[in-house]
XYZ file of C-alpha atoms in Angstrom:
480
model
C 0.000 0.000 0.000
C 1.082 3.595 -0.570
C 1.821 5.670 2.515
C -0.975 8.188 3.068
C -0.242 11.100 5.410
C -3.158 12.667 7.219
C -3.424 16.363 6.430
C -3.608 18.729 9.407
C -3.233 15.825 11.816
C 0.014 15.959 13.783
C -0.384 12.762 15.818
C 2.117 10.068 14.941
C -0.554 7.390 15.162
C -2.415 9.021 12.252
C -0.436 7.201 9.619
C 0.694 3.683 8.869
C 4.448 3.464 8.213
C 4.581 0.732 5.584
C 5.032 0.375 1.841
C 4.390 -2.441 -0.607
C 8.037 -3.526 -0.401
C 8.886 -2.302 3.054
C 7.455 -2.795 6.534
C 9.091 -1.616 9.773
C 10.524 -4.250 12.049
C 8.904 -4.713 15.407
C 10.740 -3.009 18.249
C 12.854 0.158 17.980
C 12.222 0.806 14.280
C 8.471 0.724 14.760
C 8.732 2.792 17.955
C 10.748 5.432 16.090
C 8.077 5.767 13.411
C 5.178 5.825 15.855
C 6.571 8.383 18.303
C 5.193 11.919 18.437
C 8.188 13.444 20.289
C 9.488 16.679 18.787
C 13.091 15.416 18.605
C 14.194 11.801 18.434
C 17.639 10.277 18.296
C 17.550 6.754 16.888
C 21.060 5.700 17.734
C 23.491 3.047 18.729
C 24.872 0.044 16.897
C 25.589 -0.122 13.183
C 23.095 -1.888 10.953
C 20.035 -1.197 13.079
C 17.895 0.028 10.173
C 18.176 3.672 11.201
C 18.692 5.308 7.797
C 15.739 3.519 6.211
C 13.540 4.583 9.108
C 14.567 8.202 8.475
C 13.589 7.930 4.817
C 10.215 6.446 5.669
C 9.510 8.991 8.413
C 10.215 11.794 5.929
C 7.241 10.557 3.858
C 4.672 11.048 6.603
C 3.036 14.140 5.066
C 3.677 13.812 1.327
C -0.075 14.018 0.606
C -0.048 17.673 1.694
C 0.890 20.163 -1.043
C 2.694 22.470 1.393
C 4.808 19.786 3.049
C 8.567 20.341 2.926
C 11.081 17.939 4.431
C 14.876 17.844 4.326
C 17.448 15.117 5.056
C 21.098 15.896 5.804
C 24.464 14.175 5.694
C 27.676 16.082 6.409
C 29.094 15.609 2.867
C 27.550 15.023 -0.536
C 29.388 11.737 -1.263
C 27.957 10.301 1.988
C 24.530 11.560 1.013
C 24.711 10.107 -2.475
C 25.908 6.657 -1.405
C 23.355 6.232 1.373
C 20.131 8.208 1.532
C 19.774 9.193 -2.123
C 20.522 5.711 -3.469
C 18.088 4.026 -1.074
C 15.410 6.671 -1.666
C 15.212 5.580 -5.304
C 13.952 2.195 -4.131
C 11.586 3.507 -1.469
C 10.227 6.597 -3.231
C 10.328 5.361 -6.828
C 6.858 5.313 -8.419
C 5.527 7.713 -5.781
C 7.292 10.852 -6.913
C 9.767 12.332 -9.372
C 13.430 12.906 -8.456
C 15.075 16.140 -9.631
C 18.763 15.269 -9.973
C 19.943 18.877 -10.197
C 18.116 19.964 -7.045
C 18.458 16.636 -5.159
C 14.740 16.824 -4.469
C 11.823 14.404 -4.628
C 8.625 16.068 -5.860
C 5.371 14.204 -5.187
C 2.027 14.477 -7.048
C 0.571 16.702 -4.322
C 3.422 19.190 -4.705
C 5.125 18.057 -1.484
C 8.918 17.975 -1.538
C 11.704 16.092 0.237
C 15.157 17.631 -0.199
C 18.550 15.942 0.267
C 21.314 18.283 1.389
C 24.732 18.421 3.033
C 26.297 20.879 5.496
C 30.070 20.803 5.324
C 31.123 24.085 6.938
C 29.889 25.360 10.264
C 28.235 28.388 8.680
C 26.715 26.583 5.669
C 23.495 26.488 7.679
C 23.051 30.196 6.888
C 21.868 29.113 3.440
C 18.652 28.056 5.159
C 18.079 31.322 7.028
C 14.634 31.912 5.498
C 13.705 28.245 5.028
C 10.908 26.316 6.724
C 10.658 22.524 7.017
C 8.046 20.465 8.840
C 10.501 17.567 8.877
C 14.282 17.776 9.375
C 16.373 14.618 9.416
C 20.057 14.112 10.237
C 21.776 10.881 9.265
C 24.940 10.195 11.316
C 24.225 13.068 13.689
C 27.603 12.770 15.433
C 29.295 14.042 12.263
C 27.562 17.423 12.737
C 28.305 20.229 15.177
C 25.875 21.339 17.862
C 25.524 24.724 16.191
C 24.541 23.145 12.868
C 21.875 21.043 14.593
C 20.445 23.833 16.723
C 20.432 26.367 13.903
C 18.484 24.007 11.650
C 16.144 23.240 14.558
C 15.121 26.905 14.372
C 13.979 26.226 10.778
C 11.647 23.435 11.948
C 8.419 25.280 11.287
C 5.460 25.428 8.905
C 2.184 27.297 8.379
C 0.197 24.275 7.185
C -0.520 22.905 10.689
C 1.653 19.855 10.043
C 3.603 18.065 12.767
C 6.989 19.784 13.180
C 9.618 17.185 14.027
C 13.358 16.532 13.966
C 14.608 12.988 13.528
C 18.227 11.852 13.757
C 20.068 8.586 13.365
C 23.664 7.876 14.325
C 26.300 5.539 15.678
C 28.479 6.566 18.654
C 31.761 8.285 17.813
C 32.573 11.187 15.499
C 33.362 14.828 16.155
C 29.887 15.484 17.547
C 29.806 12.531 19.941
C 30.136 14.640 23.069
C 27.263 17.069 22.477
C 24.944 14.367 21.108
C 25.614 12.209 24.165
C 24.906 15.178 26.452
C 21.680 16.108 24.664
C 20.127 12.669 24.225
C 21.971 9.919 26.093
C 22.938 11.378 29.455
C 19.561 13.019 30.147
C 17.126 10.494 28.696
C 16.322 6.950 29.676
C 15.803 4.802 26.556
C 12.346 5.327 25.009
C 11.179 7.754 27.719
C 10.026 11.173 26.486
C 11.067 14.303 28.414
C 10.463 18.028 27.857
C 13.038 20.822 27.824
C 13.197 24.595 27.449
C 16.228 26.820 26.875
C 16.876 29.213 29.739
C 19.957 31.414 29.952
C 21.733 29.298 27.381
C 21.071 25.969 29.145
C 18.495 23.217 28.518
C 16.252 22.812 31.541
C 13.975 19.817 32.030
C 10.348 20.810 32.632
C 6.924 19.244 32.912
C 4.872 18.360 29.864
C 2.712 21.310 28.874
C 5.231 23.971 29.907
C 5.066 26.864 27.390
C 7.683 26.626 24.611
C 8.898 23.216 25.818
C 9.957 20.648 23.206
C 10.051 16.936 23.817
C 13.002 14.610 23.220
C 13.380 10.868 23.040
C 16.271 8.443 22.645
C 15.548 5.113 20.967
C 18.528 2.738 21.076
C 19.215 0.447 18.135
C 21.194 -2.763 17.735
C 22.016 -4.839 14.701
C 19.716 -7.581 16.019
C 16.815 -5.144 15.531
C 17.278 -5.382 11.750
C 16.763 -9.007 10.656
C 16.586 -7.880 7.017
C 20.307 -7.127 7.181
C 21.430 -10.133 9.188
C 19.404 -12.512 7.009
C 20.813 -11.039 3.806
C 24.394 -10.792 5.144
C 24.998 -13.440 7.837
C 28.682 -12.471 8.111
C 27.999 -8.840 9.035
C 28.009 -9.394 12.800
C 31.243 -11.394 12.602
C 32.933 -8.501 10.811
C 31.838 -6.094 13.539
C 33.136 -8.494 16.183
C 36.532 -8.493 14.448
C 36.965 -4.731 14.922
C 39.245 -3.355 17.669
C 37.545 -3.613 21.045
C 36.396 0.009 21.372
C 35.018 0.179 17.821
C 33.274 -3.175 18.300
C 31.644 -1.970 21.505
C 30.344 1.147 19.764
C 29.190 -0.393 16.501
C 28.022 -3.801 17.719
C 26.714 -2.986 21.177
C 25.822 0.680 20.628
C 27.970 1.760 23.592
C 28.142 5.541 24.130
C 30.364 5.429 27.207
C 33.533 4.150 25.522
C 33.968 6.478 22.531
C 35.637 9.462 24.163
C 36.054 8.539 27.778
C 38.859 10.575 29.280
C 38.274 13.782 27.320
C 41.151 16.158 27.999
C 39.075 19.304 27.960
C 35.807 18.304 29.565
C 35.444 21.987 30.492
C 34.764 22.909 26.858
C 31.139 23.861 26.244
C 30.203 24.790 22.682
C 27.335 26.924 23.978
C 29.744 28.939 26.135
C 33.139 28.772 24.419
C 31.950 29.282 20.816
C 30.601 32.716 19.900
C 29.509 34.533 16.766
C 32.386 36.508 15.214
C 33.030 39.980 16.589
C 35.255 42.738 15.147
C 38.680 42.712 16.788
C 39.379 46.166 18.297
C 42.605 47.828 17.199
C 43.974 47.953 20.734
C 43.784 44.192 21.263
C 47.067 42.313 20.953
C 47.196 39.843 18.058
C 49.206 36.644 17.844
C 49.645 33.584 15.665
C 50.267 29.990 16.740
C 51.604 27.381 14.300
C 51.869 23.607 14.449
C 53.495 22.009 11.414
C 52.085 19.033 9.562
C 51.609 17.511 6.127
C 49.751 14.180 6.288
C 48.383 15.483 9.563
C 47.090 19.041 9.338
C 49.215 22.151 9.294
C 47.545 24.580 11.702
C 47.962 28.333 11.897
C 45.731 30.092 14.402
C 45.169 33.836 14.723
C 44.445 34.894 18.316
C 43.486 38.216 19.875
C 44.000 39.036 23.548
C 41.453 41.397 25.097
C 42.161 43.786 27.997
C 40.059 41.382 30.108
C 42.544 38.563 29.382
C 40.199 36.749 26.993
C 41.857 34.863 24.127
C 39.792 34.893 20.936
C 40.559 32.444 18.118
C 39.242 34.547 15.249
C 40.908 32.966 12.203
C 42.373 29.569 11.424
C 44.143 27.761 8.606
C 43.696 24.000 9.128
C 44.872 22.044 6.077
C 46.681 18.834 5.177
C 48.906 17.829 2.235
C 50.153 21.382 1.718
C 53.808 22.455 1.841
C 55.061 25.220 4.117
C 56.460 26.902 1.009
C 52.871 27.276 -0.235
C 51.366 28.137 3.136
C 53.778 30.948 4.043
C 52.319 33.299 1.404
C 48.828 32.246 2.452
C 49.522 33.220 6.070
C 50.791 36.621 4.938
C 47.780 37.091 2.653
C 45.366 36.376 5.506
C 47.100 38.619 8.056
C 45.205 41.803 7.258
C 42.590 43.659 9.322
C 40.013 43.951 6.555
C 40.320 47.743 6.701
C 42.110 50.147 4.361
C 44.381 53.136 4.981
C 43.962 56.650 3.584
C 45.525 55.576 0.293
C 43.077 52.712 -0.013
C 45.656 50.037 0.732
C 44.761 47.061 2.976
C 46.029 47.463 6.539
C 48.263 44.658 7.723
C 47.707 43.201 11.171
C 50.257 44.011 13.858
C 51.227 40.555 15.063
C 52.960 40.680 18.454
C 54.454 37.199 18.029
C 54.078 33.974 16.075
C 54.726 30.996 18.326
C 55.542 27.748 16.553
C 56.518 24.128 16.961
C 60.264 23.450 17.177
C 60.698 22.176 13.600
C 63.842 24.135 12.663
C 63.543 23.588 8.899
C 59.943 24.750 8.670
C 60.533 27.697 10.999
C 63.460 28.766 8.823
C 61.257 28.448 5.720
C 58.681 30.790 7.225
C 61.230 33.342 8.401
C 63.761 33.443 5.571
C 61.465 33.039 2.587
C 58.239 34.593 3.854
C 59.295 37.053 6.548
C 57.356 35.335 9.314
C 59.579 35.398 12.394
C 58.653 32.773 14.995
C 59.471 31.995 18.606
C 59.717 28.373 19.769
C 56.787 27.084 21.774
C 56.909 26.013 25.405
C 56.340 22.273 25.043
C 55.383 21.288 28.597
C 52.216 19.344 27.776
C 50.805 18.878 31.277
C 51.404 22.485 32.303
C 49.891 23.721 29.051
C 46.792 21.538 29.393
C 46.259 22.747 32.945
C 46.426 26.376 31.859
C 44.102 25.821 28.915
C 41.606 24.045 31.179
C 41.484 26.998 33.558
C 40.823 29.380 30.683
C 38.091 27.188 29.178
C 36.095 27.239 32.416
C 33.714 30.041 33.319
C 35.644 32.558 35.396
C 34.489 32.719 39.022
C 34.272 36.501 38.921
C 32.976 37.326 35.435
C 31.165 34.060 34.687
C 32.868 34.042 31.264
C 35.556 31.718 29.880
C 38.901 33.131 28.780
C 39.232 31.031 25.617
C 36.639 31.815 22.976
C 36.343 30.351 19.494
C 34.762 32.496 16.805
C 32.215 30.495 14.857
C 33.338 29.916 11.262
C 36.945 30.907 12.012
C 38.374 28.349 9.560
C 39.165 30.005 6.257
C 39.312 26.739 4.314
C 37.625 23.369 4.650
C 39.959 20.395 4.188
C 37.699 17.978 2.340
C 40.232 15.178 2.656
C 40.015 15.380 6.452
C 36.228 15.711 6.326
C 35.816 12.662 4.082
C 38.005 10.631 6.449
C 35.797 11.593 9.401
C 38.625 13.533 11.042
C 38.333 16.962 12.695
C 38.524 19.904 10.307
C 39.182 22.652 12.864
C 40.483 23.230 16.368
C 36.907 23.577 17.557
C 36.157 20.034 16.350
C 39.466 18.673 17.647
C 38.815 19.758 21.200
C 35.711 17.566 21.347
C 37.634 14.349 20.569
C 41.004 15.047 22.224
C 41.396 12.390 24.884
C 43.590 10.460 27.275
C 44.167 6.725 26.687
C 41.700 5.807 29.443
C 39.223 7.193 31.959
C 40.235 9.572 34.726
C 40.072 6.897 37.400
C 43.464 5.251 37.835
C 45.249 7.630 35.457
C 48.874 8.398 36.211
C 49.665 12.081 36.861
C 52.360 11.796 34.177
C 50.016 10.461 31.500
C 49.663 12.559 28.350
C 46.847 12.542 25.780
C 46.726 10.226 22.802
C 48.920 11.561 19.994
C 46.055 11.799 17.501
C 43.953 14.679 16.160
C 45.922 17.143 18.251
C 47.602 19.689 15.982
C 45.045 22.370 16.808
C 45.312 21.390 20.458
C 49.087 21.806 20.355
C 48.831 25.228 18.725
C 46.243 26.368 21.295
C 48.519 25.191 24.096
C 51.482 27.082 22.588
C 49.363 30.239 22.510
C 48.201 29.972 26.112
C 51.717 29.241 27.336
C 53.068 32.258 25.466
C 50.502 34.580 27.037
C 50.963 33.158 30.533
C 54.752 33.496 30.334
C 54.395 37.037 29.028
C 52.304 37.864 32.097
C 54.956 36.449 34.443
C 57.901 38.060 32.656
C 59.460 34.704 31.738
C 58.729 34.947 28.028
C 62.126 35.567 26.477
C 64.189 33.007 28.374
C 61.594 30.229 28.293
C 60.663 30.667 24.638
C 64.194 31.130 23.384
C 65.036 27.806 25.012
C 61.709 26.213 24.030
C 61.204 24.776 27.496
C-alpha cells in the first residue's frame, strides 16, 4: 500500500508506516516511526535500520501540497551513497526525483530535499527556510551549532507536525554534544520536555510553554533481521573490529567512545561565539603547528584587555607544503580595513609561536618574513592552563578562551571525508587520554592523535601566561 499522510493531523498514530516492499521491524524501528516526540535520536549500533527509518519517516506528510522535508548528511558523497541511493527504491513510483536539485517532488506538490552541510556556517543558506521535517543521518558528524540552527527552521504554516529525527552511531566529532543532549539526560524510550533558559536546557513538565520533547531510541544490529538474514557475516565482521570500535558499533555503547576527554570543560554553547570585530587595541598573535599528512595549523588569536583569548581565524589544512602556506599566512594577516591611500592594513602581530621544527621555521622566516618563537612544550602544564581558561571565570562568569564560529578560512575535504576533525573547535571535542580519569597516572599525556590544533592552542596559552609572568624571552628562546 502507498503511505498516506493525514493532512492537518500531527499525531504520529495518524499514519501507517509501511510500503508495498517495506514494513518496519517490530521493536525500535516501529517505535521510532510511531513516536510523536518533537526530537528523536535513533542511535546506537551499526546496521540497526536507522537510515531507512529516516527515509520512511520523511514521507509522513507527502499528501499535503505544502509539506517540505529535508534530510542531511555532512558531505555530498555520503549523502549520495546512502540516503539518495536508497530513496530511489523507497520513493520510486511515488514521486519524481530532480537530480539537479536533489529533491523528490510528489504528485501533491510536497517535496523532500537531500542536502549536506560541510562548513559550520553553511546552515546560513537556510536562514529563510521552513521545514516540517528535518532529518540528520549520522548526527555525530555534525556540530551542535549546525543542529540547533536548523532546529530553528523546523516550522510550517500548514498545521503539520513539526519534528526533527536523527540517526547515528556513537563516535565522530559530535559525539560529546549528542551524548549530552540525548543519552545522558534520557532513559531509553522515555520522552522528556526541555526549554532553553539562559543558554542551558532545563527539564520541565509536559505542557510547559515553549517546551519541546526529546526521546532516545537505542538500536542494535539484532533489531534489523533484514540485514542479518541477507548478510549473515555482518556481525562477525563487527566483532573483528578493535575492542572500542566493536563496543560502539556492535553494542551501541556511548560510554567508551571518548572517555577521558582532555578538555571536559569545553562547552560549545559557552566557548563558541559569533564573530566579533577585533578592536585595534587588542594584541594579536599567531600559533603554528606544522604538519603535512596530519594538518598544518595556523591560528590567529586576539587578547582582550580582560585577558580573553579569541581564536578569530584559522588555517587548518593537510597535504600542503610550508612553502605554499607561508604566502597564504601573509595574505590572511590583514585587518580587513584600508588606509587613507586605499591600501589594505596589515595586522600588527605581536608574536608567532611555533613548533620546534627548525627547517619549517626557517622556511617561514627566511622566505616569507614570518619570524617565529619556539613554543613552550610542557604538555601537562599547558593543558592545565588551557583548562582553567576554558572554564567560566568565578568573577565574570565568562571563559577566557573563545572560538569564533566559522573561524576556519578553508575546509579540508580530505580530512572531512576521512571523518577527522577539520578545525580546532572540532578537535577539542575528541582530544582524549588513553583511558578514563580513574586510575590515570599524573604523568600520563593525551593520545597523539587529532591534536595539531590542540598543540597550537597550548602554545598560545603558554606564550601569554609566560608574558604575564615576565618569563617569556628566556623560556621561549630555550623552548622549554
